[in-house]
Amino acid sequence: NNQPFNLAKMIVGSEGTLAVVTEAKVNLVPQPRNRVLLVVHFAGLFAALDAVTPILEFQPSAVELLDNFILRLTKDTMEYARRMTFVEGDPAALLLVEFQGEDRNELVDRLNKLSDYLKKHKIGYAHVRAIEDEAQENVWTIRKAGLGLLMGTKEHTRPIGFVEDTAVPSEKLADYIHRFDDIIREHETSACYYAHASVGCLHIRPLLNLRSKPDVQKMQTIADRVSDLVLEYGGAMSAEHGDGLARSGFNEKMFGPKLYQAFKEIKQAFDPKNILNPGKIVDAQSLTENMRATSDERESIETFLDFSKEGGFNNAIEICNGNGVCRKTQSGTMCPSYMVTLEEEHSTRGRANALRAVLTGRLEQDAFTSRRMHDVLDLCIACKGCKGECPTNVDMAKLKYEFLYHYHKSNGLPTRDRLFGYIATLNRFGCAFAPVSNWLLGSPPVRWILHSALGIERHRHLPPFAGQTFPSWFKQHSAQNTTSENRKKVVLFNDTFMTYNYPDVGIATVKLLEALGYEVILPGKKCCGRPFLSKGMLEEARECARHNVEHLYPLVEQGAPIVGCEPSCILTFRDEYPEMLNDSRTKAIAENSFLIEEFLQRSGHDFSLKPAEKKYLLHGHCHMKALVGLKPTLNALSLIPNAEVEVVDSGCCGMAGAFGFEKEHYEISLAMGRRRLFESVESKDDAWQIVAPGVSCRQQIEHGTGRKVRHPVEVLAEQLKDS
């Protein structure tokens, strides 16, 4: 046949086994201007599958399935649980039905007709519309998170992707899945079901423990049975993701010996030396060959922190599945150092792989506390972006704390780390000798000595010591104000920087809380322990936690909530304290500790504020974004009449506590700030007030742009009508 043949079509389906593509031209189609969604709730999985065919009669652009397994994981994940506003009750499955086109009104009409039909025929128990962009974004964010959530399962028995890409004609889907589910149950396990119901391609992941040899055998037999079923229904083993290592071994069975031989001849013609992606499409290994070592064969490390909720330290690393979301550069926080260096080892995945190499024996055990491992983890600034944004919720900050603890035990604790860990003690002495201490630390000779001897960057200005500490002001303030037994009480956890460096934040907080009718209590406390945690000084951090639990629990027991202004401090009570002190008192403190913005949201707003005179540009603290979100802060600022608030999608500011003060990190710290944050701040004129809850964020912005930055409570207190 001498007719022209388009090689591109062959190359596209070859999964990199025939040629290397250096340049490609693609066709684009216009993206529809509008979309609307209907979220149909079902009490059973098969009821949802039976509904696909009648729904397709309404010609939707997509019908996606989510089962209860994924929905349960979503509820347990902080980043996604906040978005589940579209779920009613406890559905066994959801169908996400989308219509898209140019005319929004027409789309809504089509959605209404479908909804009316489903209600009339009693298909689904709830039908939730998602018309606005924000509502649709919540739905699709949960849907897209499905794979990552599944891969992040902490148990040894987890959803395994080896038959997750089969597809059959959509009209046969319900019957096919019934038969598929029978195979799963015959093997005494279960599976999760999700994805593209409208085109007959469900991603099905059976739950298996691949650290168990019987379950490895189950994986092979399930795959064999499913491949028979796919052939019976005229389907495909690989509908979307490609054959890869998992399904290439079934190609001869799927295509027959004649076509398979043709595949081999084509491979030989294009790649006679078999160097392009060998083992894919043809001449593949079996499904169970070459599997990664099970963790039963791995080295085990005795940890200081409690990793039980992750399934152990090894599993806390293993939940990184290599999906590479940490390599994104255009939005979010994760991973700040990678966004600047673009080096794989500075991504969350790179760090997890380095740690995994020790646990699997690819590196010697002493490599765990080596200088090279320290270099790999050095630029992790413990922002917790991965905990909030990684689909599997890898907590690299926690892993780094544990690593530093072991590293310092083996190699000694540097003086600078010890000084930064004891920052509360140093600040107390600094305040005692202010303003002389401020003059000394600001003088060029002292800054040069700190730079040369301790590695504290000379271009940074250390936080100023207050002439009057916040507790001193509070004591005088309390003496001038009578208290009432009937007033509600609230505990203000005065963090180190509020206490010794920036008392105006505390004063503003007291004004707001008293305006709400609360009596403010300052507890007997130590530092929250975050500075110790960040330097791997875990024993000192636990001592702080013990002291604070002893002094805070009696107040919580009396019904007084705990409020804090510094996100990294107050969130330590919720995130790290339970991992250092596993008792009911610590849990009670974690459950009753709130950021000031959260507390204002919970308490109602019984104060009057003057209209805004400026617009507000908000930069969120990383821990806050990961663990709470910015909604409470936005809600607090929106209390100001006529307030216009803009949020900067700036990622991490780059300061990260002591990190930005360390001379070897100074330039990369500024590079993180320059990536988006500084430019956003500098684009605003004096009509804008820059707002940031984190003290490090305020320090970094002021250092990088020269703009004055305020805490949200300072902005709110200034707007009190009687202020």
XYZ file of C-alpha atoms in Angstrom:
723
model
C 0.000 0.000 0.000
C 1.636 3.197 -1.174
C -0.922 5.502 0.426
C 0.469 8.177 2.846
C 0.386 7.104 6.495
C 0.214 9.495 9.447
C 2.965 8.284 11.795
C 1.791 10.709 14.482
C -1.216 8.508 15.189
C 1.061 5.538 15.791
C 3.482 7.494 17.978
C 0.723 8.977 20.149
C -0.432 5.538 21.248
C 3.006 4.032 21.699
C 3.684 5.290 25.260
C 7.222 6.363 24.402
C 8.276 2.959 23.088
C 8.839 3.907 19.421
C 10.237 7.425 19.228
C 11.193 10.527 21.182
C 8.919 13.477 20.434
C 10.799 16.779 20.477
C 8.090 18.974 19.018
C 4.356 18.587 18.451
C 1.567 20.601 16.895
C -1.842 20.178 18.479
C -5.317 21.252 17.494
C -7.306 23.335 19.960
C -11.058 23.701 20.297
C -12.871 26.644 21.906
C -13.701 26.172 25.561
C -17.432 26.591 26.294
C -18.188 29.822 28.057
C -20.552 28.398 30.684
C -21.046 25.264 32.734
C -23.614 24.106 35.277
C -23.636 21.041 37.505
C -26.187 18.790 39.133
C -24.935 16.601 41.990
C -27.233 13.571 42.263
C -27.082 11.648 45.561
C -27.689 7.886 45.810
C -28.114 5.501 48.722
C -26.396 2.708 46.765
C -23.581 2.422 44.230
C -25.554 0.313 41.775
C -28.511 2.679 41.906
C -26.116 5.363 40.691
C -24.813 3.148 37.881
C -28.344 2.252 36.783
C -29.073 5.987 36.513
C -26.274 6.678 34.025
C -28.139 5.532 30.911
C -31.311 7.639 31.468
C -29.152 10.645 32.400
C -27.212 10.325 29.129
C -30.507 10.844 27.256
C -30.267 14.505 28.355
C -26.888 14.813 26.566
C -24.715 16.099 29.410
C -21.081 16.940 28.691
C -19.905 14.713 31.553
C -21.197 12.281 34.153
C -18.660 11.508 36.870
C -19.057 9.024 39.714
C -17.738 9.387 43.258
C -18.317 6.562 45.730
C -18.530 6.644 49.510
C -14.925 5.503 49.933
C -13.604 8.726 48.401
C -16.232 10.849 50.142
C -15.157 9.493 53.536
C -11.515 10.264 52.789
C -12.502 13.769 51.724
C -14.286 14.425 55.010
C -11.114 13.457 56.874
C -8.880 15.820 54.848
C -8.730 19.422 56.059
C -8.163 21.040 52.690
C -11.121 19.259 51.070
C -13.585 18.869 53.940
C -14.139 22.636 53.833
C -15.315 22.320 50.239
C -17.964 19.612 50.759
C -20.818 22.114 50.822
C -22.647 20.210 48.071
C -23.045 16.913 49.938
C -26.325 16.147 51.724
C -26.452 13.284 54.175
C -24.168 10.278 53.784
C -24.483 9.137 50.162
C -23.089 5.820 48.969
C -22.374 7.468 45.626
C -22.684 10.749 43.773
C -23.130 11.412 40.077
C -21.737 14.765 38.973
C -23.699 15.726 35.869
C -22.330 18.655 33.873
C -23.855 20.655 31.042
C -21.706 23.105 29.103
C -22.313 25.604 26.334
C -22.551 29.287 25.458
C -26.006 30.196 26.795
C -26.141 29.967 30.589
C -29.936 30.202 30.743
C -30.274 27.321 28.310
C -27.912 25.215 30.407
C -29.866 25.925 33.590
C -33.067 24.958 31.758
C -31.524 21.636 30.670
C -30.316 21.015 34.217
C -33.817 21.736 35.593
C -35.412 19.335 33.135
C -33.024 16.588 34.208
C -33.641 17.333 37.866
C -37.411 17.218 37.357
C -37.107 13.893 35.519
C -34.983 12.337 38.243
C -37.338 13.497 40.986
C -40.394 12.258 39.086
C -38.867 8.817 38.646
C -37.408 8.809 42.173
C -33.842 8.496 40.911
C -31.508 9.731 43.649
C -32.500 11.065 47.045
C -31.072 14.586 46.654
C -30.301 16.822 43.664
C -27.955 19.714 44.441
C -27.393 22.435 41.855
C -23.969 24.025 41.437
C -24.519 27.049 39.223
C -22.043 29.620 40.491
C -18.346 29.264 39.729
C -17.313 28.851 43.377
C -19.817 26.046 43.947
C -18.647 24.234 40.811
C -15.018 24.674 41.799
C -15.737 22.946 45.117
C -17.281 19.969 43.304
C -14.508 19.562 40.749
C -11.770 20.062 43.329
C -13.130 17.098 45.288
C -13.465 15.027 42.120
C -9.916 15.787 40.955
C -8.532 15.006 44.402
C -9.862 11.446 44.220
C -6.708 9.637 43.140
C -4.453 11.488 45.558
C -6.815 10.843 48.454
C -6.893 7.149 47.636
C -3.115 6.967 47.386
C -2.823 8.754 50.712
C -4.659 6.033 52.631
C -2.627 5.374 55.788
C -3.529 1.694 56.293
C -1.413 -1.116 54.862
C -4.518 -2.334 53.016
C -5.110 0.352 50.446
C -6.719 0.890 47.023
C -4.334 -0.516 44.407
C -4.365 0.639 40.776
C -3.873 -2.411 38.570
C -7.319 -2.785 36.934
C -8.416 0.816 37.377
C -8.560 1.759 33.705
C -10.964 -0.723 32.145
C -13.876 0.517 30.035
C -16.972 -0.981 28.415
C -19.812 0.603 26.404
C -21.743 2.885 28.767
C -25.022 0.992 28.265
C -23.294 -2.154 29.605
C -21.576 -0.384 32.508
C -24.016 -1.242 35.308
C -24.087 -4.957 34.452
C -20.303 -5.023 33.997
C -19.667 -3.423 37.389
C -22.057 -5.903 39.058
C -19.917 -8.709 37.659
C -16.696 -6.880 38.510
C -17.877 -6.419 42.091
C -18.660 -10.132 42.316
C -15.015 -10.888 41.464
C -13.857 -8.468 44.141
C -16.083 -10.041 46.797
C -15.059 -13.563 45.819
C -11.535 -12.490 46.740
C -12.782 -11.311 50.156
C -12.031 -7.651 49.665
C -13.752 -4.487 48.466
C -12.965 -1.688 46.038
C -13.534 1.992 45.429
C -15.282 3.174 42.279
C -15.028 6.588 40.670
C -14.504 8.608 37.480
C -15.999 8.705 34.002
C -19.365 6.952 34.140
C -20.618 8.702 30.989
C -18.062 6.890 28.807
C -18.062 3.564 30.636
C -14.616 4.081 32.177
C -14.681 3.700 35.942
C -11.433 3.726 37.882
C -11.776 0.738 40.187
C -9.168 0.082 42.843
C -9.427 -3.113 44.900
C -8.206 -2.887 48.512
C -5.149 -5.066 49.019
C -2.149 -5.252 51.312
C 0.838 -5.693 49.009
C 3.034 -6.371 52.023
C 1.175 -9.676 52.220
C 2.135 -12.454 49.772
C -1.441 -13.839 49.646
C -2.703 -10.400 48.631
C -0.027 -10.131 45.938
C -1.379 -13.395 44.538
C -4.918 -12.011 44.835
C -3.854 -9.043 42.721
C -2.747 -11.380 39.925
C -5.880 -13.538 39.990
C -8.226 -10.531 40.170
C -6.462 -9.032 37.137
C -6.769 -12.330 35.228
C -10.496 -12.586 35.976
C -11.151 -8.935 35.129
C -9.330 -9.272 31.797
C -11.680 -12.170 30.920
C -14.659 -9.995 31.856
C -13.420 -7.079 29.757
C -13.136 -9.308 26.699
C -16.643 -10.688 27.305
C -18.120 -7.171 27.329
C -16.142 -5.940 24.334
C -14.185 -3.469 26.413
C -10.595 -2.360 26.897
C -8.106 -2.942 29.692
C -6.504 0.474 29.129
C -9.018 3.161 28.266
C -7.335 6.329 29.473
C -4.043 5.890 31.290
C -2.121 3.592 28.962
C -0.822 0.049 29.442
C 2.418 0.876 31.241
C 3.917 -1.797 33.487
C 0.598 -2.787 35.043
C -1.362 -3.847 31.951
C 1.136 -4.444 29.128
C 1.347 -8.084 30.206
C -2.283 -8.549 29.090
C -1.852 -7.150 25.579
C -1.401 -10.474 23.809
C -4.577 -11.736 25.463
C -6.465 -8.536 24.619
C -5.394 -8.197 20.972
C -4.665 -11.802 19.984
C -1.407 -13.381 18.774
C -1.528 -11.943 15.231
C -1.842 -8.268 16.244
C 0.556 -8.771 19.132
C 3.184 -10.130 16.727
C 2.642 -7.028 14.574
C 3.258 -4.876 17.642
C 6.555 -6.675 18.248
C 7.660 -6.221 14.648
C 6.876 -2.500 14.777
C 8.835 -2.190 18.022
C 11.812 -3.970 16.420
C 11.680 -1.703 13.364
C 11.542 1.531 15.349
C 13.771 0.530 18.284
C 16.046 -2.404 17.394
C 18.213 -1.915 20.497
C 15.151 -1.815 22.816
C 16.201 1.364 24.611
C 12.923 3.308 24.437
C 10.744 2.527 27.471
C 11.460 -1.211 27.412
C 8.901 -3.567 28.911
C 5.906 -1.495 27.853
C 3.306 -2.582 25.259
C 5.338 -5.697 24.234
C 7.697 -8.088 26.022
C 6.341 -6.969 29.377
C 6.976 -8.458 32.775
C 4.099 -10.012 34.651
C 2.005 -7.858 36.926
C 3.725 -9.012 40.128
C 7.351 -8.889 38.966
C 9.762 -6.178 40.096
C 7.564 -4.849 42.894
C 8.989 -2.365 45.356
C 10.283 -3.868 48.609
C 7.626 -4.249 51.268
C 8.023 -2.202 54.419
C 8.326 -5.417 56.430
C 11.812 -5.622 54.910
C 12.723 -2.012 55.722
C 14.791 -0.431 58.396
C 12.733 0.991 61.233
C 13.477 4.220 63.104
C 12.349 4.781 66.658
C 10.644 8.171 66.591
C 10.114 10.894 69.142
C 6.885 12.209 67.632
C 3.794 10.033 67.400
C 3.351 8.786 63.820
C 0.572 6.312 64.623
C -2.094 8.202 62.669
C 0.153 7.971 59.598
C 0.672 4.253 60.142
C 4.212 4.755 61.436
C 7.235 6.762 60.331
C 7.898 4.536 57.326
C 4.338 4.873 56.142
C 4.407 8.654 56.649
C 7.090 8.676 53.949
C 5.485 5.957 51.859
C 2.259 7.940 51.366
C 4.209 10.138 48.956
C 3.200 8.385 45.734
C 5.272 10.552 43.407
C 2.321 12.337 41.780
C 4.436 15.519 41.646
C 1.846 18.120 42.636
C 4.673 19.578 44.741
C 6.366 20.568 41.476
C 3.693 23.098 40.573
C 4.879 26.685 40.285
C 1.858 28.818 39.441
C -0.416 28.684 42.476
C -0.720 27.673 46.100
C 2.014 27.279 48.710
C 3.587 23.870 48.121
C 6.529 23.692 47.660
C 8.170 27.117 48.188
C 11.789 26.059 47.740
C 11.042 24.025 44.622
C 9.192 26.996 43.108
C 12.440 28.954 43.396
C 15.168 26.384 42.648
C 13.206 24.022 40.337
C 15.442 21.250 41.685
C 13.784 17.874 42.253
C 15.515 17.337 45.598
C 13.897 20.529 46.886
C 10.390 19.253 46.174
C 8.346 17.368 48.748
C 8.641 14.294 46.534
C 12.422 14.618 46.316
C 12.770 14.774 50.086
C 10.420 11.826 50.586
C 12.392 9.765 48.057
C 15.664 10.560 49.827
C 14.232 9.389 53.155
C 12.686 6.351 51.487
C 16.077 5.373 50.064
C 17.366 4.870 53.615
C 14.328 2.925 54.776
C 14.428 0.568 51.778
C 18.138 -0.098 52.099
C 19.210 1.671 48.917
C 21.306 3.872 51.197
C 23.129 2.796 54.333
C 21.341 3.380 57.636
C 23.833 6.050 58.724
C 22.843 8.110 55.656
C 19.721 9.083 57.597
C 21.736 11.430 59.799
C 24.292 12.387 57.165
C 25.144 15.905 56.048
C 23.874 15.053 52.570
C 20.431 14.174 53.947
C 20.495 17.422 55.909
C 21.167 19.289 52.664
C 18.168 17.606 51.023
C 15.861 18.677 53.852
C 17.523 22.016 54.568
C 15.301 24.122 52.316
C 12.074 22.638 53.645
C 10.739 25.644 55.535
C 8.029 23.635 57.342
C 5.281 25.704 55.735
C 2.880 22.722 55.880
C 1.781 23.504 52.335
C 2.164 19.812 51.507
C -0.087 18.816 54.401
C -2.855 20.967 52.952
C -2.230 20.769 49.195
C -0.617 17.404 48.502
C -3.399 14.969 47.507
C -1.919 12.404 49.889
C -1.283 14.974 52.647
C 2.421 14.264 53.083
C 3.496 16.192 56.197
C 7.109 17.005 55.347
C 7.295 19.560 58.158
C 6.680 16.819 60.722
C 9.152 14.518 58.996
C 11.761 17.270 59.064
C 11.231 17.931 62.786
C 11.830 14.220 63.449
C 14.843 14.129 61.138
C 16.473 17.154 62.795
C 15.991 15.567 66.218
C 17.979 12.501 65.122
C 20.478 14.554 63.138
C 21.345 16.763 66.112
C 21.622 13.738 68.411
C 24.235 12.334 66.037
C 26.007 15.531 65.025
C 25.413 18.014 67.844
C 23.158 21.079 68.063
C 24.586 24.266 66.499
C 24.731 27.338 68.735
C 22.574 29.366 66.356
C 19.826 26.741 66.421
C 19.924 26.740 70.214
C 19.634 30.553 70.307
C 16.682 30.612 67.926
C 15.021 27.809 69.868
C 15.285 29.848 73.070
C 14.045 33.036 71.383
C 11.492 33.657 74.164
C 14.249 33.736 76.793
C 16.452 35.996 74.672
C 13.547 38.370 74.034
C 12.810 38.589 77.746
C 16.372 39.690 78.444
C 16.270 42.063 75.455
C 13.190 43.811 76.796
C 14.767 44.112 80.225
C 17.592 46.177 78.736
C 15.641 48.107 76.066
C 16.278 50.565 74.467
C 20.026 49.870 74.886
C 19.564 46.330 73.551
C 17.831 47.676 70.436
C 20.687 50.101 69.812
C 23.285 47.361 70.239
C 21.575 44.883 67.893
C 21.095 47.601 65.311
C 24.694 48.745 65.321
C 26.841 47.686 62.334
C 29.647 46.141 64.445
C 27.264 43.886 66.390
C 25.412 42.882 63.245
C 28.749 42.024 61.598
C 29.734 39.899 64.602
C 26.388 38.061 64.535
C 26.803 37.510 60.807
C 30.380 36.205 61.030
C 30.222 34.263 64.271
C 26.656 32.905 64.282
C 25.504 33.130 60.672
C 22.692 35.613 61.368
C 22.260 37.689 58.205
C 23.550 41.245 58.728
C 21.062 42.753 56.275
C 18.144 41.611 58.415
C 16.876 43.669 61.313
C 16.053 41.513 64.323
C 12.610 42.230 65.860
C 12.707 45.274 68.187
C 12.398 44.790 71.934
C 9.364 46.557 73.387
C 9.926 49.238 76.012
C 6.831 47.924 77.781
C 5.971 44.250 77.351
C 2.408 43.264 76.613
C 1.888 41.525 80.013
C 3.094 44.711 81.712
C 0.554 46.775 79.752
C -2.151 44.201 80.425
C -1.510 44.251 84.174
C -1.975 48.041 84.273
C -5.000 47.807 81.977
C -6.664 45.153 84.142
C -6.097 47.217 87.287
C -7.994 50.098 85.681
C -10.948 47.937 84.591
C -13.334 46.256 86.963
C -14.393 42.739 86.107
C -17.766 41.092 86.535
C -18.545 37.531 87.509
C -21.175 37.492 84.763
C -18.760 38.326 81.957
C -17.689 35.514 79.681
C -14.000 34.662 79.973
C -11.514 34.032 77.188
C -7.845 33.065 77.469
C -5.494 35.095 75.278
C -2.341 33.117 74.560
C 0.204 35.907 74.253
C 2.846 34.512 71.920
C 6.507 35.434 72.233
C 6.415 38.206 69.643
C 3.229 39.722 71.005
C 4.750 39.645 74.479
C 8.174 41.101 73.807
C 8.269 42.630 70.336
C 4.885 43.739 69.035
C 2.582 44.415 72.008
C 0.262 46.518 69.821
C -1.159 43.283 68.409
C -2.087 42.140 71.911
C -3.529 45.524 72.852
C -5.729 45.509 69.748
C -6.891 41.974 70.553
C -7.876 42.926 74.087
C -9.872 45.889 72.747
C -11.780 43.660 70.357
C -12.492 40.930 72.899
C -13.636 43.427 75.517
C -15.834 45.137 72.929
C -17.487 41.734 72.494
C -18.118 41.581 76.253
C -15.361 39.163 77.231
C -13.056 39.268 80.200
C -9.565 38.515 78.926
C -7.260 36.227 80.926
C -3.512 35.925 80.361
C -2.397 32.433 81.404
C 0.775 31.357 83.146
C 2.576 29.990 80.124
C 5.762 29.168 78.325
C 6.551 29.611 74.649
C 4.275 27.417 72.517
C 7.366 25.399 71.528
C 7.268 26.128 67.800
C 10.824 27.583 67.736
C 12.086 24.366 69.351
C 10.122 22.221 66.912
C 11.538 24.034 63.902
C 15.072 23.239 65.054
C 14.396 19.616 65.970
C 14.658 20.350 69.704
C 11.755 18.042 70.422
C 12.444 17.364 74.090
C 12.382 21.106 74.821
C 9.221 21.474 72.717
C 7.512 18.725 74.690
C 8.453 20.409 77.957
C 6.769 23.601 76.722
C 3.726 21.577 75.763
C 3.552 19.919 79.203
C 3.827 23.247 81.000
C 1.182 24.891 78.855
C -1.234 21.978 79.143
C -0.888 22.094 82.936
C -1.734 25.806 83.014
C -4.306 25.959 80.220
C -6.391 22.885 80.927
C -7.952 24.162 84.179
C -9.117 27.285 82.316
C -10.548 25.209 79.456
C -12.244 22.972 82.009
C -13.968 26.079 83.376
C -15.337 26.828 79.914
C -12.854 29.471 78.734
C -11.735 29.109 75.107
C -8.114 29.825 74.117
C -7.482 32.502 71.507
C -4.231 33.378 69.750
C -3.101 35.836 67.090
C 0.019 34.144 65.722
C -1.091 31.223 63.490
C 2.047 29.120 63.922
C 1.728 29.355 67.717
C -1.946 28.694 68.339
C -2.073 25.983 65.662
C 0.756 24.166 67.456
C -1.839 23.315 70.113
C -3.998 21.657 67.476
C -1.393 20.080 65.234
C 1.718 19.130 67.234
C 0.689 18.978 70.910
C -1.406 15.803 70.417
C 1.628 14.188 68.775
C 3.867 15.000 71.749
C 1.385 14.480 74.599
C -1.236 11.840 73.995
C -3.825 12.509 76.718
C -7.367 13.789 77.071
C -6.256 17.191 78.417
C -4.179 17.870 75.319
C -7.116 16.881 73.136
C -9.410 19.256 75.055
C -6.951 22.115 74.570
C -6.639 21.326 70.855
C -10.423 21.368 70.480
C -10.784 24.675 72.331
C -7.957 26.686 70.740
C -8.798 29.215 68.047
C -7.179 31.833 65.905
C -8.601 35.221 66.782
C -10.330 35.379 63.391
C -11.956 31.978 63.996
C -13.085 33.108 67.422
C -14.658 36.285 66.070
C -16.516 34.152 63.537
C -17.813 31.816 66.268
C -18.732 34.489 68.776
C -20.897 36.794 66.713
C -20.041 40.413 66.135
C -21.529 42.641 68.797
C -19.465 45.707 68.043
C -19.807 48.587 65.626
C -17.057 49.427 63.177
C -16.377 52.571 61.196
C -16.469 52.294 57.378
C -13.230 51.353 55.683
C -10.984 54.209 54.653
C -8.581 51.922 52.785
C -8.656 48.764 50.725
C -6.999 45.660 52.151
C -4.453 43.355 50.532
C -4.313 40.103 52.523
C -1.357 37.717 52.582
C -2.180 34.491 54.427
C 0.108 32.603 56.786
C 1.137 29.184 55.439
C 0.064 27.161 58.488
C -3.250 28.969 58.498
C -3.837 28.228 54.815
C -2.951 24.559 55.298
C -4.887 23.860 58.491
C -7.719 26.404 58.612
C -7.992 28.341 55.368
C -8.320 32.100 54.900
C -12.096 32.277 55.158
C -12.136 33.302 58.861
C -9.738 36.184 58.156
C -11.740 37.289 55.122
C -14.930 37.147 57.180
C -13.311 39.203 59.945
C -12.151 41.932 57.564
C -15.530 41.935 55.836
C -17.086 43.101 59.122
C -15.706 46.531 58.309
C -18.385 48.407 56.346
C -17.454 48.956 52.689
C -14.311 46.858 53.095
C -12.686 45.735 49.845
C -10.331 42.801 50.420
C -8.006 41.203 47.890
C -6.129 37.980 48.662
C -2.640 37.483 47.251
C -2.019 34.015 45.817
C 1.585 34.486 46.872
C 2.488 31.117 48.344
C 4.953 31.340 51.220
C 6.546 34.701 51.964
C 9.875 32.900 52.456
C 10.677 34.171 55.947
C 9.568 31.073 57.864
C 10.642 32.141 61.327
C 14.393 31.836 61.742
C 14.963 30.633 58.168
C 15.079 34.125 56.663
C 17.522 35.334 59.330
C 20.091 32.636 58.500
C 22.763 33.980 56.170
C 22.958 30.898 53.963
C 19.181 31.093 53.426
C 18.833 34.857 53.033
C 18.888 35.011 49.222
C 16.520 32.107 48.697
C 14.221 33.549 51.359
C 14.005 36.787 49.386
C 13.599 34.854 46.122
C 10.489 33.189 47.573
C 9.113 36.612 48.443
C 9.962 38.069 45.054
C 8.223 35.245 43.217
C 4.798 36.847 43.663
C 4.344 38.527 47.006
C 6.618 41.568 46.727
C 5.350 42.404 43.264
C 1.739 42.248 44.448
C 2.465 44.524 47.397
C 4.449 47.004 45.327
C 1.636 47.204 42.763
C -0.666 48.737 45.405
C -0.563 52.431 46.230
C -1.140 54.089 49.605
C -4.886 53.569 49.274
C -4.200 49.955 50.226
C -3.345 48.609 53.679
C -1.246 45.419 53.602
C -2.561 42.849 56.082
C -0.880 39.625 57.267
C -1.651 37.511 60.366
C 1.869 36.038 60.589
C 4.659 37.953 62.296
C 7.291 36.460 59.980
C 5.194 37.437 56.972
C 4.982 41.033 58.208
C 8.740 41.117 58.787
C 9.462 39.753 55.305
C 7.091 42.118 53.491
C 8.441 45.165 55.324
C 12.021 44.076 54.631
C 11.380 43.292 50.963
C 9.123 46.210 50.031
C 9.411 48.860 52.737
C 5.617 48.803 53.211
C 4.059 48.828 56.669
C 2.055 45.659 57.355
C -0.550 45.141 60.069
C -2.222 42.212 61.758
C -5.979 41.885 61.028
C -6.796 42.608 64.686
C -4.963 45.934 64.480
C -7.058 46.876 61.458
C -10.303 45.855 63.185
C -9.480 47.549 66.486
C -8.670 50.782 64.690
C -12.142 50.708 63.152
C -13.950 50.371 66.494
C -16.301 53.348 66.746
C -15.172 54.262 70.237
C -11.460 53.963 69.418
